[in-house]
mmCIF file of C-alpha atoms and ligand atoms in Angstrom:
data_model
loop_
_atom_site.group_PDB
_atom_site.id
_atom_site.type_symbol
_atom_site.label_atom_id
_atom_site.label_comp_id
_atom_site.label_asym_id
_atom_site.label_seq_id
_atom_site.Cartn_x
_atom_site.Cartn_y
_atom_site.Cartn_z
ATOM 1 C CA UNK A 1 98.672 106.204 119.160
ATOM 2 C CA UNK A 2 96.806 107.457 116.178
ATOM 3 C CA UNK A 3 93.424 109.022 115.541
ATOM 4 C CA UNK A 4 92.483 106.178 112.907
ATOM 5 C CA UNK A 5 93.138 103.062 116.140
ATOM 6 C CA UNK A 6 89.822 104.496 118.178
ATOM 7 C CA UNK A 7 91.337 106.357 120.703
ATOM 8 C CA UNK A 8 89.629 106.174 124.072
ATOM 9 C CA UNK A 9 87.157 107.899 124.038
ATOM 10 C CA UNK A 10 85.176 107.727 120.500
ATOM 11 C CA UNK A 11 82.952 105.513 119.918
ATOM 12 C CA UNK A 12 84.718 103.314 118.529
ATOM 13 C CA UNK A 13 87.203 103.064 120.351
ATOM 14 C CA UNK A 14 84.346 102.827 123.406
ATOM 15 C CA UNK A 15 82.551 100.013 121.349
ATOM 16 C CA UNK A 16 85.822 97.939 120.470
ATOM 17 C CA UNK A 17 87.104 98.102 124.658
ATOM 18 C CA UNK A 18 83.925 96.886 126.039
ATOM 19 C CA UNK A 19 82.780 94.107 123.360
ATOM 20 C CA UNK A 20 86.698 92.732 121.806
ATOM 21 C CA UNK A 21 89.483 93.341 123.820
ATOM 22 C CA UNK A 22 91.447 92.185 120.450
ATOM 23 C CA UNK A 23 95.816 92.828 121.529
ATOM 24 C CA UNK A 24 96.445 96.056 119.540
ATOM 25 C CA UNK A 25 99.998 96.658 120.517
ATOM 26 C CA UNK A 26 101.438 96.715 117.341
ATOM 27 C CA UNK A 27 99.645 100.047 116.683
ATOM 28 C CA UNK A 28 101.949 102.040 119.451
ATOM 29 C CA UNK A 29 104.835 101.577 116.585
ATOM 30 C CA UNK A 30 102.453 103.233 113.574
ATOM 31 C CA UNK A 31 104.383 105.637 111.809
ATOM 32 C CA UNK A 32 100.920 107.527 111.193
ATOM 33 C CA UNK A 33 100.494 107.894 114.155
ATOM 34 C CA UNK A 34 103.340 110.619 113.915
ATOM 35 C CA UNK A 35 102.412 112.383 111.121
ATOM 36 C CA UNK A 36 98.198 112.577 111.306
ATOM 37 C CA UNK A 37 95.966 110.131 110.103
ATOM 38 C CA UNK A 38 95.387 112.717 107.376
ATOM 39 C CA UNK A 39 97.411 111.241 104.567
ATOM 40 C CA UNK A 40 96.215 108.223 105.168
ATOM 41 C CA UNK A 41 92.256 109.727 104.607
ATOM 42 C CA UNK A 42 93.119 112.149 101.608
ATOM 43 C CA UNK A 43 89.724 113.568 99.818
ATOM 44 C CA UNK A 44 88.712 111.787 97.166
ATOM 45 C CA UNK A 45 90.182 111.251 93.575
ATOM 46 C CA UNK A 46 93.597 113.237 95.721
ATOM 47 C CA UNK A 47 96.726 111.534 95.973
ATOM 48 C CA UNK A 48 97.773 108.434 97.913
ATOM 49 C CA UNK A 49 101.057 108.438 97.535
ATOM 50 C CA UNK A 50 102.795 110.204 99.973
ATOM 51 C CA UNK A 51 100.700 107.674 102.525
ATOM 52 C CA UNK A 52 101.832 104.767 100.749
ATOM 53 C CA UNK A 53 105.719 105.944 100.811
ATOM 54 C CA UNK A 54 105.379 106.257 104.524
ATOM 55 C CA UNK A 55 103.349 103.219 104.939
ATOM 56 C CA UNK A 56 106.412 101.489 102.496
ATOM 57 C CA UNK A 57 109.087 103.184 106.201
ATOM 58 C CA UNK A 58 106.735 101.026 108.631
ATOM 59 C CA UNK A 59 107.940 98.305 110.967
ATOM 60 C CA UNK A 60 104.819 97.577 111.116
ATOM 61 C CA UNK A 61 103.131 97.355 107.540
ATOM 62 C CA UNK A 62 102.373 94.109 107.501
ATOM 63 C CA UNK A 63 99.666 93.150 110.763
ATOM 64 C CA UNK A 64 98.439 96.728 109.446
ATOM 65 C CA UNK A 65 97.036 94.666 106.697
ATOM 66 C CA UNK A 66 95.762 92.466 108.355
ATOM 67 C CA UNK A 67 94.494 93.740 110.507
ATOM 68 C CA UNK A 68 92.509 96.589 107.546
ATOM 69 C CA UNK A 69 91.953 92.934 106.129
ATOM 70 C CA UNK A 70 90.323 90.979 109.073
ATOM 71 C CA UNK A 71 87.802 94.175 110.043
ATOM 72 C CA UNK A 72 87.030 95.069 106.660
ATOM 73 C CA UNK A 73 88.554 98.376 106.793
ATOM 74 C CA UNK A 74 87.432 100.063 103.929
ATOM 75 C CA UNK A 75 88.064 103.244 103.804
ATOM 76 C CA UNK A 76 91.821 104.892 103.754
ATOM 77 C CA UNK A 77 95.265 103.197 102.611
ATOM 78 C CA UNK A 78 96.528 100.728 105.395
ATOM 79 C CA UNK A 79 99.610 98.605 104.877
ATOM 80 C CA UNK A 80 100.418 100.375 102.309
ATOM 81 C CA UNK A 81 96.780 99.462 100.210
ATOM 82 C CA UNK A 82 94.658 101.881 99.117
ATOM 83 C CA UNK A 83 90.794 100.756 99.660
ATOM 84 C CA UNK A 84 90.832 100.406 95.386
ATOM 85 C CA UNK A 85 94.078 98.056 96.367
ATOM 86 C CA UNK A 86 92.385 95.884 99.107
ATOM 87 C CA UNK A 87 89.128 95.614 97.694
ATOM 88 C CA UNK A 88 91.860 93.636 94.512
ATOM 89 C CA UNK A 89 93.006 91.814 96.960
ATOM 90 C CA UNK A 90 90.595 90.402 98.758
ATOM 91 C CA UNK A 91 88.540 89.309 95.359
ATOM 92 C CA UNK A 92 91.596 87.895 93.772
ATOM 93 C CA UNK A 93 92.637 86.044 97.111
ATOM 94 C CA UNK A 94 88.935 84.394 98.167
HETATM 95 S S1 SF4 B 1 101.437 100.440 107.561
HETATM 96 FE FE1 SF4 B 1 100.572 102.527 106.814
HETATM 97 S S2 SF4 B 1 98.828 102.307 107.749
HETATM 98 FE FE2 SF4 B 1 99.699 100.915 108.837
HETATM 99 S S3 SF4 B 1 100.453 101.130 110.786
HETATM 100 FE FE3 SF4 B 1 102.008 101.915 109.373
HETATM 101 S S4 SF4 B 1 102.354 103.794 108.472
HETATM 102 FE FE4 SF4 B 1 99.962 103.438 109.551
#
């Protein structure tokens, strides 16, 4: 499973393990788990084109985007959308 999804042993991983037990089995198919998180959390001002290209091939893109929107993920590319694109989606859909 990708490190971006709070693996066991991280502070956030421990938090989510003890507070809630959401069904995260969909994350096993995450293409980003095979590429590493660097593409998905680029330095400010860097391109997210490569991450978005990978997301475009990912079988769980929709579930990933739902997760990011539900959990208010502020950083990185999730479900093929950048931080700004998710913010815009949130503002226009509420
Ligand atoms: S849609 Fe993109 S960020 Fe989400 S799991 Fe797939 S590759 Fe990772």
